[in-house]
């Protein structure tokens, strides 16, 4: 099985530059996570942008949708900032015949304790086992793109209150 | 969704005791991995034994099978040493109506670079998304229990040469 | 031997809050570094402030100087942001009869790869072995407070060009 | 200042080979610790042997003593297993005019929580600041080679009961 990975930035890729006492989006950490592992699937990684997801514009989302639609692979994994992950997921909803999984992290992958590696593991299996559709995989669960929101205070994703079917 | 986790030992749980210059199976590391995360599913963890999987006896496997069969949950995740993981998986094959996922690690979870956290992420999603059956989830892939072997030299799991259907 | 530790903030103590997509100074990380170790000296840790060192005011420095001067211990270790570490060191220069060591980090202690633990190890020995005076211990070396500067581009401390005695 | 580093093995360099379910001495970890840091001193690293210190023979100790005696540098740091570190230190006691520091770790450097990086930091400063002599630097303290023992149960080094001068 081949997985195509698009990276867009977000907390998962944040690094710290002491020279500027600043915290910025760096290169996609999913590559270094994968390099430390022996994987039985093949993959390619393409960096579309390096942005905090609050800074993603409509044009950025069009770029993402086009890249996914155009790609030959039926298994698409997108790493993305968590704040507007749901918004991007909705834009991808019209794409047919592909299993599209978005994931990210609440703590940068470069931290000693981070959810990044666990979330990437979750997303890798979700994208291989789920039927076509758009999913958010966070907090160890699969959420359908239209039944989920980020609860910022809890630092967790949750199904919409009205929904009973959002979590798979 | 509720996941029942049984731990049996294996490399994933290995610790190092300087007092004895020895390397032994310690308490289940999956608990500490989970404690560092915010998870949207519920789980219970039960330690069945703490053994290198090469030391598991027929009786140990009977203990594992009985514990899984008896448990109320339909979603069972087992952490296990990799050397005889396939052997244990085969013993579980007669259990009906449950999704049973075995995973482990090639490097102890306490190492700076380990496959443990990634593998646990993979297994957590596999056990929630797959239909009833017995699966081995390693190296970022799902293997059916009867079509897989460990390639010790490669440090990887792979489908049996005769099979084209072992990897999902 | 007893070491008194004052913490003032800086990169070493920076944490990341996803809720605000922001990076702030958190509790002193030297405590958690010490808790993971078995140490043959005794110590007490006192948090004076939690600030990026660029934000330290003259009043903050007066607070630091007074706390050090007043303290009974002759061995004082201060964790401090690197940008104005030299400035604070100069203010401490009039204190007699105490070995005062300032250290910090260029990468937060919570990162997987950080200089924090190494620097703390360096500082702990420097404060025990050096004669009274004010020192900056960074990059594996001891610098006297009046012969050192931070080279921001290199991300390193270095002796002043005019000096040949700054590094011990 | 130039530091010459000799490595001899020990827990600090232990790795885990899943292929053999075994735990062995690997390449010197001090190199990878140093590579992650920006250091203001220069150094060379020479691997003399890769052994658990319980397995060091009299001949190994002669090799170590000769290498140290013959080396041009006056600042010598030796990484060594902790169980017989004191024994090796005593053999080095006749060497004049050099500051010789032995250190090691109670947990392998490859572990998430290890004393290796801290101990290396301690040793790096000790070797630069102490007068000629043979020292053991462990648990954040400097011990003179003739007044120290390892307390295996505590997992710590301590001064001999008769001594009041062993710890500096």
XYZ file of C-alpha atoms in Angstrom:
672
model
C 0.000 0.000 0.000
C 1.229 3.505 -0.859
C 0.392 6.550 1.244
C 0.758 10.110 -0.012
C 1.464 12.607 2.735
C 0.893 16.341 2.413
C 2.232 18.614 5.143
C 0.895 22.096 5.794
C 2.562 23.168 9.062
C 0.878 23.539 12.444
C 2.035 22.869 15.988
C 3.343 19.441 15.011
C 6.105 21.147 13.015
C 6.910 23.976 15.388
C 10.532 24.619 16.253
C 12.207 27.130 18.528
C 14.787 29.600 17.331
C 16.825 30.961 20.192
C 18.402 33.563 17.930
C 15.003 35.255 17.747
C 13.530 33.906 20.978
C 10.733 32.836 18.680
C 8.719 29.819 17.880
C 8.073 29.062 14.235
C 6.861 26.391 11.871
C 9.818 24.353 10.626
C 10.285 21.452 8.212
C 7.736 18.593 8.343
C 8.501 16.426 11.366
C 6.648 13.445 9.959
C 9.731 12.718 7.829
C 12.012 12.398 10.834
C 9.403 10.342 12.685
C 9.256 7.947 9.726
C 13.027 7.810 9.349
C 13.375 6.396 12.853
C 10.967 3.556 12.043
C 10.951 0.498 9.838
C 7.763 0.723 7.821
C 6.098 -1.957 5.729
C 4.198 0.558 3.556
C 5.653 2.985 1.035
C 5.077 6.712 1.124
C 5.955 10.049 -0.381
C 5.911 13.326 1.537
C 5.137 16.683 -0.060
C 5.278 19.954 1.847
C 2.530 22.294 0.619
C 3.094 25.119 3.112
C 4.575 25.794 6.561
C 1.955 27.728 8.475
C 0.224 27.989 11.761
C -3.278 26.832 10.811
C -4.801 30.101 12.041
C -2.870 31.791 9.240
C -4.133 29.536 6.453
C -5.992 31.530 3.802
C -8.749 30.495 1.414
C -6.089 30.269 -1.263
C -4.024 27.922 0.871
C -7.048 25.670 1.244
C -7.598 25.705 -2.518
C -3.964 24.673 -2.925
C -4.513 21.779 -0.517
C -7.740 20.614 -2.180
C -6.175 20.740 -5.650
C -3.081 18.836 -4.543
C -5.195 16.094 -2.990
C -7.627 15.871 -5.915
C -4.853 15.722 -8.461
C -2.765 13.114 -6.654
C -2.792 9.568 -7.999
C -2.858 7.929 -4.554
C -6.153 6.843 -2.991
C -4.659 7.079 0.504
C -3.944 10.647 1.571
C -2.607 11.717 4.978
C -2.435 15.436 5.763
C -0.568 16.925 8.734
C -2.208 20.192 9.712
C -2.535 22.683 12.555
C -5.374 21.730 14.861
C -7.133 25.088 15.099
C -8.599 25.045 11.595
C -8.218 21.370 10.764
C -11.984 20.894 10.656
C -12.357 23.823 8.251
C -9.871 22.317 5.817
C -11.488 18.897 6.166
C -14.838 20.340 5.050
C -13.254 21.783 1.905
C -11.977 18.322 1.004
C -15.390 16.691 1.379
C -16.274 16.757 -2.298
C -13.319 14.664 -3.382
C -14.534 11.191 -4.340
C -12.856 7.807 -4.130
C -10.073 8.730 -1.732
C -9.503 8.038 1.937
C -8.295 11.354 3.344
C -7.063 11.571 6.932
C -6.037 14.783 8.691
C -3.950 14.724 11.824
C -1.711 17.072 13.787
C -0.482 17.573 17.314
C -1.178 19.652 20.372
C 2.492 19.591 21.345
C 5.350 19.998 18.859
C 6.942 16.743 17.676
C 10.312 18.006 18.908
C 9.140 17.989 22.532
C 10.113 15.155 24.849
C 6.464 14.506 25.529
C 4.368 15.030 22.437
C 1.250 13.497 20.947
C 2.769 13.756 17.445
C 4.223 10.255 17.089
C 1.130 8.586 18.543
C -1.171 10.635 16.289
C 0.892 9.814 13.206
C 0.665 6.113 14.078
C -3.111 6.459 14.426
C -3.415 8.302 11.110
C -1.251 5.819 9.222
C -3.567 2.933 10.110
C -6.755 4.969 9.663
C -5.789 5.931 6.135
C -5.169 2.280 5.264
C -8.270 0.770 6.856
C -11.070 3.304 6.347
C -13.352 3.524 3.293
C -13.189 6.637 1.083
C -14.112 9.820 2.935
C -12.589 12.645 4.923
C -11.601 11.960 8.531
C -9.919 13.692 11.420
C -7.789 11.376 13.521
C -6.885 12.886 16.884
C -6.862 11.783 20.528
C -6.714 8.151 19.489
C -10.053 8.268 17.660
C -11.458 8.622 14.159
C -13.901 11.479 13.644
C -15.911 12.061 10.483
C -15.170 15.519 9.115
C -18.701 16.854 9.540
C -19.300 15.778 13.121
C -16.271 17.088 14.953
C -14.883 20.209 16.595
C -11.809 21.138 18.566
C -12.436 21.895 22.209
C -9.630 24.362 22.839
C -10.004 24.443 26.604
C -9.805 20.679 26.907
C -7.108 20.474 24.246
C -9.123 17.701 22.616
C -11.307 16.971 19.624
C -14.887 15.915 20.307
C -18.018 15.029 18.377
C -20.580 17.757 17.918
C -23.172 17.687 20.704
C -25.982 16.992 18.232
C -24.169 14.022 16.788
C -24.078 10.452 17.922
C -22.306 9.148 14.885
C -19.287 11.407 14.640
C -16.863 9.104 16.326
C -16.295 5.821 14.584
C -15.724 3.082 22.377
C -14.037 1.005 25.085
C -10.766 -0.850 24.521
C -9.548 -3.615 26.789
C -5.787 -3.931 26.875
C -3.918 -7.033 28.014
C -0.164 -6.806 28.511
C 2.117 -9.830 28.475
C 5.630 -8.352 28.501
C 8.106 -8.338 25.624
C 10.693 -5.836 24.457
C 8.172 -2.996 24.673
C 8.258 -3.308 28.466
C 11.961 -3.934 28.941
C 13.812 -1.891 31.530
C 17.436 -1.808 32.611
C 18.566 -2.465 36.138
C 22.052 -1.150 36.727
C 22.199 -2.910 40.092
C 22.315 -6.183 38.210
C 23.662 -4.898 34.906
C 20.615 -6.691 33.551
C 17.744 -6.035 31.276
C 14.333 -7.277 32.368
C 10.652 -6.985 31.623
C 9.133 -4.245 33.762
C 5.643 -2.852 34.256
C 3.479 -2.282 31.134
C 4.696 0.843 29.368
C 1.418 1.311 27.526
C 0.016 2.859 30.732
C 2.639 5.582 30.844
C 2.284 6.182 27.095
C -1.469 6.676 27.590
C -1.006 8.873 30.654
C 0.930 11.427 28.605
C -1.911 11.682 26.071
C -5.447 13.001 26.024
C -7.547 10.171 24.661
C -11.132 10.277 23.435
C -11.733 6.548 24.004
C -11.909 4.745 27.346
C -9.748 1.782 28.270
C -8.740 -0.629 30.968
C -5.315 -2.242 31.191
C -4.715 -5.680 32.688
C -1.251 -7.197 33.061
C -1.417 -10.960 32.451
C 2.310 -11.676 32.690
C 5.711 -9.975 32.331
C 7.777 -12.193 30.066
C 10.097 -12.153 27.134
C 7.896 -13.775 24.483
C 10.486 -16.524 23.927
C 9.749 -17.622 27.484
C 5.972 -17.847 27.090
C 4.732 -21.377 27.759
C 1.659 -23.191 26.446
C 0.032 -22.465 29.766
C 0.723 -18.763 29.392
C -0.997 -18.833 26.007
C -3.994 -20.622 27.522
C -4.126 -17.865 30.143
C -4.112 -15.214 27.397
C -6.801 -16.957 25.313
C -9.072 -17.422 28.324
C -8.673 -13.822 29.442
C -9.568 -12.537 25.971
C -12.491 -14.947 25.488
C -13.947 -14.162 28.887
C -13.643 -10.376 28.590
C -16.805 -8.391 27.912
C -15.145 -5.980 25.478
C -15.289 -6.573 21.737
C -12.125 -4.516 21.193
C -9.022 -6.211 22.551
C -5.461 -4.889 22.257
C -2.596 -7.117 23.402
C 0.991 -5.933 23.892
C 3.334 -8.846 23.367
C 6.947 -9.724 22.601
C 7.538 -9.882 18.870
C 9.354 -13.214 18.661
C 6.303 -15.384 19.298
C 3.550 -12.870 18.634
C 2.366 -14.823 15.589
C 2.176 -18.020 17.627
C -0.064 -16.392 20.233
C -2.189 -14.803 17.504
C -2.923 -18.238 16.023
C -4.150 -19.522 19.402
C -6.636 -16.647 19.545
C -8.058 -17.383 16.089
C -11.053 -19.366 17.312
C -12.493 -16.517 19.344
C -15.568 -15.166 17.594
C -17.054 -11.683 17.491
C -14.044 -9.760 18.769
C -11.486 -7.532 17.085
C -8.175 -8.645 18.557
C -4.998 -6.685 17.761
C -1.507 -7.700 18.873
C 1.323 -5.219 18.871
C 4.729 -4.787 20.475
C 8.018 -3.082 19.844
C 11.474 -3.806 18.520
C 12.997 -1.219 20.841
C 11.934 -0.738 24.487
C 9.432 2.068 25.078
C 11.863 3.658 27.527
C 14.389 4.335 24.751
C 14.711 7.806 23.241
C 14.025 6.331 19.832
C 11.510 3.537 20.009
C 8.766 2.210 17.789
C 6.561 1.610 20.854
C 4.513 4.826 20.815
C 3.965 4.708 17.050
C 2.956 1.044 17.206
C 0.531 1.687 20.057
C -1.055 4.494 18.018
C -1.406 2.144 15.069
C -2.923 -0.599 17.211
C -5.401 1.728 18.914
C -6.940 2.712 15.582
C -6.750 -0.790 14.108
C -8.709 -2.238 17.019
C -11.424 0.392 16.556
C -11.767 0.221 12.767
C -11.248 -3.449 11.822
C -13.977 -6.116 11.700
C -13.791 -9.058 14.139
C -10.663 -11.167 13.671
C -7.108 -11.512 14.906
C -4.514 -9.066 13.581
C -0.895 -8.206 14.077
C -0.183 -4.484 13.769
C 3.499 -3.761 13.341
C 5.671 -1.578 11.075
C 2.729 0.691 10.337
C 0.656 -2.071 8.744
C -2.136 -4.473 9.573
C -1.364 -8.168 9.015
C -3.887 -10.974 9.301
C -2.704 -13.502 11.882
C -2.367 -16.397 9.443
C -0.369 -14.627 6.751
C 2.489 -13.049 8.641
C 5.906 -13.813 10.064
C 8.659 -11.906 11.795
C 11.792 -11.441 9.737
C 14.342 -11.272 12.527
C 17.209 -10.125 10.362
C 15.242 -7.223 8.938
C 13.656 -6.472 12.286
C 10.312 -6.329 10.503
C 7.099 -8.234 10.074
C 6.221 -9.368 6.551
C 3.529 -11.336 4.775
C 4.251 -14.980 4.061
C 5.800 -15.407 0.611
C 2.863 -17.552 -0.559
C 0.357 -14.903 0.442
C -0.867 -11.877 -1.425
C -3.587 -11.045 1.002
C -1.781 -10.939 4.333
C -1.333 -7.211 4.461
C -4.505 -5.199 4.558
C 28.077 20.525 49.898
C 24.899 22.583 49.608
C 23.971 24.501 46.457
C 21.370 27.247 46.391
C 19.640 27.609 43.054
C 17.779 30.714 41.927
C 15.678 30.516 38.763
C 14.689 33.561 36.748
C 13.131 32.125 33.567
C 14.627 32.159 30.079
C 14.581 29.689 27.209
C 15.499 26.825 29.528
C 12.056 27.089 31.120
C 9.998 27.744 28.005
C 6.873 25.701 27.447
C 4.331 25.625 24.658
C 0.643 26.259 25.185
C -1.405 24.949 22.308
C -4.516 26.691 23.627
C -2.875 29.986 22.754
C -0.480 28.754 20.080
C 2.068 30.516 22.240
C 5.358 29.884 23.826
C 5.863 31.057 27.390
C 8.143 30.764 30.375
C 6.908 27.990 32.659
C 8.001 26.546 35.991
C 11.757 26.014 36.552
C 12.839 22.911 34.655
C 15.920 22.430 36.787
C 13.676 20.840 39.427
C 12.452 18.134 37.075
C 15.973 17.578 35.747
C 17.181 17.049 39.327
C 14.242 14.810 40.233
C 15.249 12.314 37.551
C 18.772 12.054 38.994
C 20.360 10.700 42.132
C 22.497 13.515 43.475
C 25.164 13.389 46.160
C 24.885 17.107 46.998
C 21.964 18.861 48.643
C 20.163 21.831 47.149
C 17.279 24.215 47.457
C 15.568 25.870 44.497
C 13.937 29.296 44.662
C 12.066 30.844 41.744
C 12.666 34.603 41.653
C 10.812 35.345 38.412
C 9.659 33.674 35.184
C 10.775 35.939 32.375
C 12.399 35.961 29.012
C 15.722 37.601 29.837
C 15.077 40.383 27.319
C 12.197 41.437 29.561
C 14.207 41.622 32.776
C 14.147 45.139 34.246
C 16.656 46.924 36.451
C 14.371 46.160 39.356
C 14.434 42.465 38.516
C 18.218 42.557 38.593
C 18.170 44.285 41.946
C 15.902 41.502 43.203
C 18.370 38.909 41.947
C 21.414 40.626 43.463
C 19.707 41.038 46.835
C 18.549 37.431 46.914
C 22.056 36.179 46.179
C 23.756 38.562 48.623
C 21.363 37.711 51.408
C 21.518 33.936 50.953
C 23.541 31.942 53.489
C 25.000 29.562 50.881
C 28.422 30.195 49.379
C 27.538 28.195 46.271
C 24.934 29.901 44.110
C 23.638 28.619 40.767
C 21.344 30.868 38.714
C 19.342 29.712 35.691
C 18.768 32.660 33.399
C 17.857 33.573 29.829
C 20.957 33.772 27.659
C 20.330 37.136 25.985
C 21.077 39.269 29.034
C 22.896 36.732 31.178
C 26.134 38.702 30.939
C 24.358 41.879 32.046
C 23.019 40.205 35.185
C 26.419 38.627 35.873
C 28.038 42.076 35.924
C 25.541 43.298 38.535
C 26.525 40.394 40.783
C 30.243 41.162 40.559
C 30.455 43.082 43.822
C 29.281 40.212 45.968
C 32.220 38.827 47.933
C 32.976 35.350 49.182
C 30.519 33.438 47.007
C 30.925 31.265 43.951
C 28.132 32.385 41.631
C 27.463 30.487 38.406
C 24.933 31.511 35.772
C 23.703 29.059 33.188
C 20.775 28.664 30.821
C 19.910 26.983 27.549
C 19.587 27.756 23.888
C 16.859 25.147 23.503
C 14.056 24.609 26.034
C 14.648 21.779 28.522
C 11.384 20.175 27.379
C 12.773 19.548 23.879
C 14.001 16.111 22.880
C 17.351 17.620 22.018
C 18.283 20.382 24.400
C 21.467 21.720 25.908
C 19.685 22.273 29.237
C 20.632 19.032 31.018
C 24.248 19.196 29.870
C 24.537 22.849 30.900
C 23.043 22.147 34.317
C 25.577 19.341 34.809
C 28.359 21.735 33.858
C 27.089 24.431 36.209
C 26.655 22.060 39.139
C 30.340 21.092 39.053
C 31.550 24.618 38.291
C 29.786 26.007 41.350
C 31.415 23.360 43.552
C 34.951 23.572 42.192
C 35.563 27.245 41.373
C 36.853 29.893 43.800
C 34.569 32.803 44.745
C 33.607 34.948 41.765
C 30.928 35.306 39.117
C 30.995 32.912 36.159
C 28.971 32.073 33.115
C 28.960 28.377 32.297
C 27.736 27.683 28.774
C 28.830 25.557 25.804
C 30.799 23.265 28.092
C 33.117 26.037 29.282
C 33.586 28.399 32.202
C 33.717 32.110 31.310
C 34.555 34.879 33.745
C 31.700 37.380 33.871
C 33.718 40.298 32.529
C 35.285 38.601 29.527
C 32.318 37.023 27.763
C 29.549 37.807 25.336
C 26.799 35.893 23.579
C 27.276 35.480 19.865
C 23.661 35.309 18.776
C 24.360 34.189 15.229
C 26.528 31.307 16.330
C 24.214 30.510 19.211
C 27.288 30.363 21.434
C 29.068 32.241 24.161
C 32.606 33.405 23.434
C 35.363 35.358 25.104
C 35.667 39.017 24.214
C 38.089 39.529 21.306
C 40.394 41.636 23.457
C 40.614 38.962 26.096
C 42.848 35.976 26.362
C 41.878 35.097 29.873
C 38.121 34.950 29.689
C 37.816 31.239 29.273
C 39.159 29.183 32.148
C 41.279 24.060 26.039
C 41.528 20.591 24.517
C 40.035 17.505 26.143
C 41.036 13.981 25.197
C 38.273 11.449 25.742
C 38.832 7.725 26.064
C 35.807 5.429 26.024
C 35.835 1.926 27.466
C 32.185 0.844 27.379
C 29.867 0.407 30.366
C 26.186 1.046 30.898
C 26.465 4.503 29.333
C 27.071 2.857 25.959
C 24.595 -0.004 26.241
C 22.247 -0.624 23.350
C 19.489 -3.163 22.805
C 19.474 -5.609 19.936
C 16.028 -7.008 19.339
C 17.424 -9.563 16.920
C 19.077 -11.259 19.875
C 16.785 -9.966 22.618
C 20.050 -8.870 24.138
C 21.616 -5.844 25.636
C 25.187 -5.052 24.622
C 27.807 -2.360 24.696
C 27.611 -0.277 21.523
C 29.571 2.644 20.103
C 30.529 5.483 22.483
C 27.451 7.611 23.148
C 29.504 10.590 24.238
C 30.073 11.362 20.534
C 26.382 11.671 19.803
C 25.834 13.680 22.987
C 28.543 16.111 21.860
C 27.224 16.272 18.297
C 23.920 17.662 19.539
C 25.674 20.471 21.387
C 27.651 23.562 20.486
C 30.865 23.321 22.479
C 33.461 26.009 23.081
C 36.255 23.518 23.826
C 37.891 21.132 21.369
C 38.105 17.397 21.885
C 39.095 14.088 20.375
C 37.411 10.790 21.217
C 39.199 7.453 21.155
C 37.448 4.152 21.823
C 39.775 1.800 23.721
C 37.312 -1.042 24.271
C 33.562 -1.747 24.450
C 33.017 -3.736 27.601
C 30.808 -4.046 30.605
C 33.186 -2.905 33.349
C 32.768 -6.207 35.200
C 34.437 -7.842 32.211
C 37.483 -5.575 32.145
C 40.689 -7.572 32.635
C 44.024 -6.530 34.090
C 45.274 -6.251 30.539
C 42.437 -3.896 29.659
C 43.429 -1.678 32.570
C 47.045 -1.694 31.415
C 45.808 -0.610 27.987
C 43.861 2.252 29.567
C 46.763 3.401 31.754
C 49.195 3.331 28.832
C 46.844 5.244 26.564
C 46.345 7.968 29.178
C 50.037 8.189 30.094
C 51.128 8.379 26.475
C 48.555 11.006 25.430
C 49.777 14.561 24.919
C 46.706 16.159 26.519
C 46.720 17.190 30.175
C 42.935 16.935 30.362
C 41.681 13.364 30.122
C 38.041 12.260 30.403
C 37.280 8.536 30.538
C 33.797 7.045 30.134
C 33.660 3.756 31.991
C 31.252 1.220 33.489
C 30.422 2.110 37.071
C 30.994 -1.264 38.715
C 34.781 -1.203 38.493
C 35.355 2.498 37.837
C 37.087 2.937 41.173
C 39.418 0.027 40.424
C 40.517 1.586 37.140
C 40.902 4.989 38.806
C 43.366 3.537 41.303
C 45.519 2.133 38.480
C 45.757 5.617 36.985
C 46.892 7.206 40.249
C 50.593 7.162 39.433
C 50.255 9.318 36.340
C 51.625 12.780 37.057
C 50.675 16.158 35.678
C 47.310 15.264 34.222
C 43.756 15.908 35.324
C 41.986 12.588 34.791
C 38.217 12.339 35.253
C 36.228 9.123 35.061
C 32.482 9.168 34.553
C 29.764 6.849 33.379
C 26.048 6.296 33.800
C 23.621 4.177 35.734
C 21.144 4.244 32.863
C 22.134 3.905 29.189
C 22.484 7.185 27.306
C 19.909 5.946 24.787
C 17.170 5.903 27.430
C 14.615 8.707 27.615
C 15.619 9.325 31.200
C 19.314 8.822 31.718
C 21.985 10.333 33.883
C 24.478 10.131 30.986
C 24.135 13.662 29.584
C 24.183 15.274 33.022
C 27.217 13.238 34.065
C 29.084 14.111 30.876
C 28.379 17.800 31.522
C 29.716 17.415 35.052
C 32.839 15.606 33.853
C 33.572 18.133 31.112
C 33.786 20.971 33.625
C 35.591 18.911 36.271
C 38.342 18.008 33.836
C 38.832 21.673 32.956
C 38.738 23.129 36.469
C 40.445 20.578 38.730
C 44.193 20.377 39.429
C 46.131 17.292 38.274
C 44.878 14.081 39.877
C 42.445 11.238 39.329
C 38.768 11.887 40.035
C 35.442 10.136 39.754
C 32.614 12.464 38.793
C 29.214 10.923 39.433
C 25.911 11.972 41.037
C 26.759 15.618 40.502
C 29.868 15.488 42.671
C 33.634 15.166 42.397
C 35.191 12.289 44.352
C 38.914 11.726 44.767
C 39.824 8.291 43.452
C 40.996 6.924 46.786
C 38.034 7.943 48.906
C 35.053 6.646 46.963
C 33.016 3.510 46.391
C 29.906 2.589 44.484
C 26.914 1.781 46.635
C 25.138 -0.663 44.345
C 21.921 -0.796 46.315
C 21.543 2.968 46.317
C 22.736 3.231 42.735
C 25.066 6.003 43.878
C 28.693 6.750 44.537
C 29.641 7.772 48.079
C 32.736 8.644 50.058
C 34.293 5.888 52.126
C 32.922 5.920 55.683
C 36.381 6.595 57.129
C 36.861 9.616 54.915
C 35.748 13.171 55.352
C 37.685 14.525 52.468
C 36.632 12.300 49.596
C 34.022 14.619 48.193
C 35.310 17.921 46.972
